[in-house]
Amino acid sequence: MTPTLSKLLESFVGAWILDKIQGKLDSYQYGAMKGRSTTHALIDITHHWNRDVDEGQSVRAVFIDFAKAFDHVDHKVLLQTFTEFHLPDTIVQWMCSFLRHGRQRVKIGSVMSEWLEMDAGMPQVSYLGPLTFIMLIDKLQMSCMTHKFVDDTTLSEIAAKSATSYMQECCNELVEQSQEVRMIVNVRETKEMIIGPILKKSTARSVAQRHSRR
């Protein structure tokens, strides 16, 4: 567990980072941001969905979940992301020190495993965990409407009545971009929902079927 004083220091660094990246993050990211919450995300999503359904259109939504998202945060990719956001060298060097030589082991009863040094993941209950994660997945920019709340991502396609769906192409984009930041889509927790008139059968397979064959 992270000591209380360390958490306090993290909050100072986190506030510094937020000040530097303000206005640079995806405007549809609602997690780990001051003045934003799940309520804001839900209001914005349902506003778009209700408006389009009222106009006689269909909505096809895919709810993406990343497998063990915080455990798969690649430290090298994360530090590269910091430089792309043009954060001061002081912050980058501090984060290098923060992430370096992290270790973990398992305890069962009185038996402990050997220490394992980690090159990925963020400390549990870390103030910087959600903040650095939303910076990491800021690169995920699909061609359809996308709402994000930390590691939960919702893709929405608005289509005219009985039009052909192209959601699979958006899912393909997400999979490819996720691989670039070393994220893995959790197939079991990824769900689909259609609102309004049923869309014509898409020639593409569902995202779950696509991943199950890999």
mmCIF file of C-alpha atoms in Angstrom, residues 9-198:
data_model
loop_
_atom_site.group_PDB
_atom_site.id
_atom_site.type_symbol
_atom_site.label_atom_id
_atom_site.label_comp_id
_atom_site.label_asym_id
_atom_site.label_seq_id
_atom_site.Cartn_x
_atom_site.Cartn_y
_atom_site.Cartn_z
ATOM 1 C CA LEU A 9 2.981 14.092 -2.911
ATOM 2 C CA GLU A 10 1.192 12.298 -5.771
ATOM 3 C CA SER A 11 -1.726 14.727 -5.457
ATOM 4 C CA PHE A 12 0.672 17.685 -5.860
ATOM 5 C CA VAL A 13 2.273 16.132 -8.944
ATOM 6 C CA GLY A 14 -1.156 15.186 -10.317
ATOM 7 C CA ALA A 15 -2.403 18.761 -9.960
ATOM 8 C CA TRP A 16 0.745 19.954 -11.764
ATOM 9 C CA ILE A 17 0.156 17.492 -14.610
ATOM 10 C CA LEU A 18 -3.517 18.491 -14.912
ATOM 11 C CA ASP A 19 -2.532 22.127 -15.175
ATOM 12 C CA LYS A 20 -0.130 21.328 -18.025
ATOM 13 C CA ILE A 21 -2.510 19.119 -20.060
ATOM 14 C CA GLN A 22 -5.652 21.202 -19.539
ATOM 15 C CA GLY A 23 -7.444 21.513 -22.880
ATOM 16 C CA LYS A 24 -5.290 18.856 -24.578
ATOM 17 C CA LEU A 25 -7.322 15.780 -23.632
ATOM 18 C CA ASP A 26 -10.265 14.366 -25.572
ATOM 19 C CA SER A 27 -13.339 16.482 -24.793
ATOM 20 C CA TYR A 28 -15.372 13.256 -24.491
ATOM 21 C CA GLN A 29 -13.216 11.946 -21.640
ATOM 22 C CA TYR A 30 -15.222 12.226 -18.419
ATOM 23 C CA GLY A 31 -13.077 10.256 -15.975
ATOM 24 C CA ALA A 32 -10.418 11.575 -13.570
ATOM 25 C CA MET A 33 -11.223 15.155 -14.593
ATOM 26 C CA LYS A 34 -12.257 17.974 -12.266
ATOM 27 C CA GLY A 35 -15.885 18.984 -12.715
ATOM 28 C CA ARG A 36 -16.740 15.795 -14.624
ATOM 29 C CA SER A 37 -18.383 12.570 -13.507
ATOM 30 C CA THR A 38 -20.319 9.514 -14.655
ATOM 31 C CA THR A 39 -23.463 11.671 -14.522
ATOM 32 C CA HIS A 40 -22.053 14.084 -17.096
ATOM 33 C CA ALA A 41 -21.045 11.173 -19.343
ATOM 34 C CA LEU A 42 -24.492 9.549 -19.126
ATOM 35 C CA ILE A 43 -26.319 12.823 -19.785
ATOM 36 C CA ASP A 44 -24.238 13.517 -22.906
ATOM 37 C CA ILE A 45 -24.605 9.963 -24.264
ATOM 38 C CA THR A 46 -28.356 9.740 -23.669
ATOM 39 C CA HIS A 47 -28.838 13.224 -25.128
ATOM 40 C CA HIS A 48 -27.337 12.109 -28.451
ATOM 41 C CA TRP A 49 -29.153 8.776 -28.420
ATOM 42 C CA ASN A 50 -32.595 10.213 -27.578
ATOM 43 C CA ARG A 51 -32.290 13.007 -30.113
ATOM 44 C CA ASP A 52 -31.388 10.650 -32.948
ATOM 45 C CA VAL A 53 -34.023 8.037 -32.067
ATOM 46 C CA ASP A 54 -36.661 10.802 -31.927
ATOM 47 C CA GLU A 55 -35.611 11.713 -35.477
ATOM 48 C CA GLY A 56 -36.291 8.135 -36.613
ATOM 49 C CA GLN A 57 -32.665 7.021 -36.738
ATOM 50 C CA SER A 58 -30.979 3.997 -35.182
ATOM 51 C CA VAL A 59 -28.213 3.895 -32.603
ATOM 52 C CA ARG A 60 -25.739 1.035 -32.416
ATOM 53 C CA ALA A 61 -23.609 1.200 -29.293
ATOM 54 C CA VAL A 62 -20.673 -0.961 -28.251
ATOM 55 C CA PHE A 63 -19.479 -0.818 -24.643
ATOM 56 C CA ILE A 64 -15.742 -1.556 -24.559
ATOM 57 C CA ASP A 65 -13.928 -2.824 -21.494
ATOM 58 C CA PHE A 66 -10.165 -3.253 -21.283
ATOM 59 C CA ALA A 67 -8.789 -6.388 -19.620
ATOM 60 C CA LYS A 68 -7.013 -5.501 -16.345
ATOM 61 C CA ALA A 69 -6.505 -2.010 -17.698
ATOM 62 C CA PHE A 70 -4.296 -0.576 -14.945
ATOM 63 C CA ASP A 71 -2.169 -3.732 -14.791
ATOM 64 C CA HIS A 72 -1.366 -3.390 -18.498
ATOM 65 C CA VAL A 73 -0.085 0.187 -18.349
ATOM 66 C CA ASP A 74 3.260 -0.159 -20.122
ATOM 67 C CA HIS A 75 5.790 2.137 -18.438
ATOM 68 C CA LYS A 76 7.770 2.853 -21.614
ATOM 69 C CA VAL A 77 4.614 3.751 -23.558
ATOM 70 C CA LEU A 78 3.405 5.903 -20.654
ATOM 71 C CA LEU A 79 6.644 7.884 -20.452
ATOM 72 C CA GLN A 80 6.560 8.377 -24.221
ATOM 73 C CA THR A 81 3.029 9.730 -23.816
ATOM 74 C CA PHE A 82 4.300 12.271 -21.274
ATOM 75 C CA THR A 83 6.812 13.616 -23.777
ATOM 76 C CA GLU A 84 4.113 13.816 -26.465
ATOM 77 C CA PHE A 85 2.058 15.981 -24.108
ATOM 78 C CA HIS A 86 5.167 18.177 -23.723
ATOM 79 C CA LEU A 87 5.282 17.837 -19.955
ATOM 80 C CA PRO A 88 8.302 19.428 -18.221
ATOM 81 C CA ASP A 89 11.385 17.218 -17.887
ATOM 82 C CA THR A 90 11.051 17.476 -14.105
ATOM 83 C CA ILE A 91 7.699 15.654 -14.202
ATOM 84 C CA VAL A 92 8.961 13.014 -16.633
ATOM 85 C CA GLN A 93 12.044 12.323 -14.490
ATOM 86 C CA TRP A 94 9.932 12.191 -11.313
ATOM 87 C CA MET A 95 7.557 9.688 -12.958
ATOM 88 C CA CYS A 96 10.552 7.590 -14.060
ATOM 89 C CA SER A 97 11.637 7.421 -10.422
ATOM 90 C CA PHE A 98 8.061 6.736 -9.280
ATOM 91 C CA LEU A 99 7.671 3.771 -11.635
ATOM 92 C CA ARG A 100 11.200 2.350 -11.399
ATOM 93 C CA HIS A 101 11.951 -0.769 -9.340
ATOM 94 C CA GLY A 102 8.336 -1.490 -8.459
ATOM 95 C CA ARG A 103 8.011 -5.003 -6.980
ATOM 96 C CA GLN A 104 5.217 -7.346 -6.003
ATOM 97 C CA ARG A 105 4.791 -10.778 -4.468
ATOM 98 C CA VAL A 106 2.005 -13.097 -3.345
ATOM 99 C CA LYS A 107 1.343 -14.195 0.225
ATOM 100 C CA ILE A 108 -0.740 -17.287 1.038
ATOM 101 C CA GLY A 109 -0.931 -17.887 4.762
ATOM 102 C CA SER A 110 2.629 -17.707 6.026
ATOM 103 C CA VAL A 111 4.167 -18.561 2.632
ATOM 104 C CA MET A 112 5.453 -15.803 0.349
ATOM 105 C CA SER A 113 6.546 -15.968 -3.270
ATOM 106 C CA GLU A 114 9.745 -14.434 -4.616
ATOM 107 C CA TRP A 115 9.716 -10.717 -5.429
ATOM 108 C CA LEU A 116 8.844 -9.893 -9.059
ATOM 109 C CA GLU A 117 10.005 -6.587 -10.548
ATOM 110 C CA MET A 118 7.309 -4.927 -12.659
ATOM 111 C CA ASP A 119 7.721 -3.142 -15.974
ATOM 112 C CA ALA A 120 3.981 -2.405 -16.288
ATOM 113 C CA GLY A 121 1.025 -1.449 -14.120
ATOM 114 C CA MET A 122 0.292 1.320 -11.641
ATOM 115 C CA PRO A 123 0.351 1.002 -7.816
ATOM 116 C CA GLN A 124 -2.988 0.095 -6.204
ATOM 117 C CA VAL A 125 -5.109 3.011 -4.961
ATOM 118 C CA SER A 126 -2.720 5.404 -6.669
ATOM 119 C CA TYR A 127 -3.805 9.020 -7.205
ATOM 120 C CA LEU A 128 -1.848 9.100 -10.458
ATOM 121 C CA GLY A 129 -3.296 5.808 -11.752
ATOM 122 C CA PRO A 130 -6.517 7.102 -13.368
ATOM 123 C CA LEU A 131 -4.886 10.371 -14.482
ATOM 124 C CA THR A 132 -2.003 8.704 -16.297
ATOM 125 C CA PHE A 133 -4.367 6.128 -17.791
ATOM 126 C CA ILE A 134 -6.607 8.713 -19.458
ATOM 127 C CA MET A 135 -3.484 10.301 -20.923
ATOM 128 C CA LEU A 136 -2.438 6.897 -22.251
ATOM 129 C CA ILE A 137 -5.727 6.143 -24.017
ATOM 130 C CA ASP A 138 -6.151 9.692 -25.315
ATOM 131 C CA LYS A 139 -4.649 8.315 -28.547
ATOM 132 C CA LEU A 140 -7.777 6.231 -29.116
ATOM 133 C CA GLN A 141 -9.562 8.361 -31.698
ATOM 134 C CA MET A 142 -12.168 6.391 -33.651
ATOM 135 C CA SER A 143 -14.189 7.612 -36.628
ATOM 136 C CA CYS A 144 -17.486 7.179 -34.734
ATOM 137 C CA MET A 145 -18.709 9.076 -31.677
ATOM 138 C CA THR A 146 -16.727 7.916 -28.639
ATOM 139 C CA HIS A 147 -17.337 8.557 -24.941
ATOM 140 C CA LYS A 148 -14.711 7.627 -22.350
ATOM 141 C CA PHE A 149 -14.762 7.260 -18.598
ATOM 142 C CA VAL A 150 -11.234 6.178 -17.617
ATOM 143 C CA ASP A 151 -11.049 2.529 -18.809
ATOM 144 C CA ASP A 152 -14.692 2.295 -19.975
ATOM 145 C CA THR A 153 -15.220 3.329 -23.599
ATOM 146 C CA THR A 154 -18.534 3.588 -25.462
ATOM 147 C CA LEU A 155 -18.692 3.674 -29.262
ATOM 148 C CA SER A 156 -21.907 5.040 -30.810
ATOM 149 C CA GLU A 157 -22.983 4.857 -34.435
ATOM 150 C CA ILE A 158 -25.922 6.921 -35.662
ATOM 151 C CA ALA A 159 -27.512 5.529 -38.819
ATOM 152 C CA ALA A 160 -30.582 6.235 -40.908
ATOM 153 C CA LYS A 161 -33.480 3.794 -40.658
ATOM 154 C CA SER A 162 -32.489 0.323 -41.955
ATOM 155 C CA ALA A 163 -29.082 1.566 -43.114
ATOM 156 C CA THR A 164 -26.062 -0.726 -43.202
ATOM 157 C CA SER A 165 -23.968 -0.589 -40.049
ATOM 158 C CA TYR A 166 -20.252 0.133 -40.181
ATOM 159 C CA MET A 167 -19.624 -0.284 -36.463
ATOM 160 C CA GLN A 168 -17.226 -3.161 -37.109
ATOM 161 C CA GLU A 169 -14.844 -0.762 -38.847
ATOM 162 C CA CYS A 170 -14.851 1.449 -35.736
ATOM 163 C CA CYS A 171 -14.177 -1.596 -33.565
ATOM 164 C CA ASN A 172 -11.285 -2.559 -35.839
ATOM 165 C CA GLU A 173 -9.831 0.935 -35.420
ATOM 166 C CA LEU A 174 -10.126 0.656 -31.646
ATOM 167 C CA VAL A 175 -8.417 -2.746 -31.568
ATOM 168 C CA GLU A 176 -5.511 -1.530 -33.705
ATOM 169 C CA GLN A 177 -5.047 1.677 -31.715
ATOM 170 C CA SER A 178 -5.334 -0.209 -28.412
ATOM 171 C CA GLN A 179 -2.509 -2.496 -29.459
ATOM 172 C CA GLU A 180 -0.296 0.539 -30.008
ATOM 173 C CA VAL A 181 -0.673 1.478 -26.321
ATOM 174 C CA ARG A 182 -0.481 -2.182 -25.173
ATOM 175 C CA MET A 183 -4.148 -2.389 -24.110
ATOM 176 C CA ILE A 184 -6.231 -5.552 -24.534
ATOM 177 C CA VAL A 185 -9.993 -5.503 -25.141
ATOM 178 C CA ASN A 186 -11.884 -7.644 -22.626
ATOM 179 C CA VAL A 187 -14.189 -9.623 -24.926
ATOM 180 C CA ARG A 188 -16.396 -11.044 -22.159
ATOM 181 C CA GLU A 189 -17.208 -7.617 -20.776
ATOM 182 C CA THR A 190 -17.639 -5.933 -24.174
ATOM 183 C CA LYS A 191 -21.343 -5.619 -25.010
ATOM 184 C CA GLU A 192 -23.481 -4.322 -27.865
ATOM 185 C CA MET A 193 -26.874 -2.579 -27.855
ATOM 186 C CA ILE A 194 -29.119 -1.410 -30.696
ATOM 187 C CA ILE A 195 -31.713 1.305 -30.125
ATOM 188 C CA GLY A 196 -34.414 2.128 -32.659
ATOM 189 C CA PRO A 197 -35.180 0.432 -36.009
ATOM 190 C CA ILE A 198 -33.059 -2.675 -36.574
#
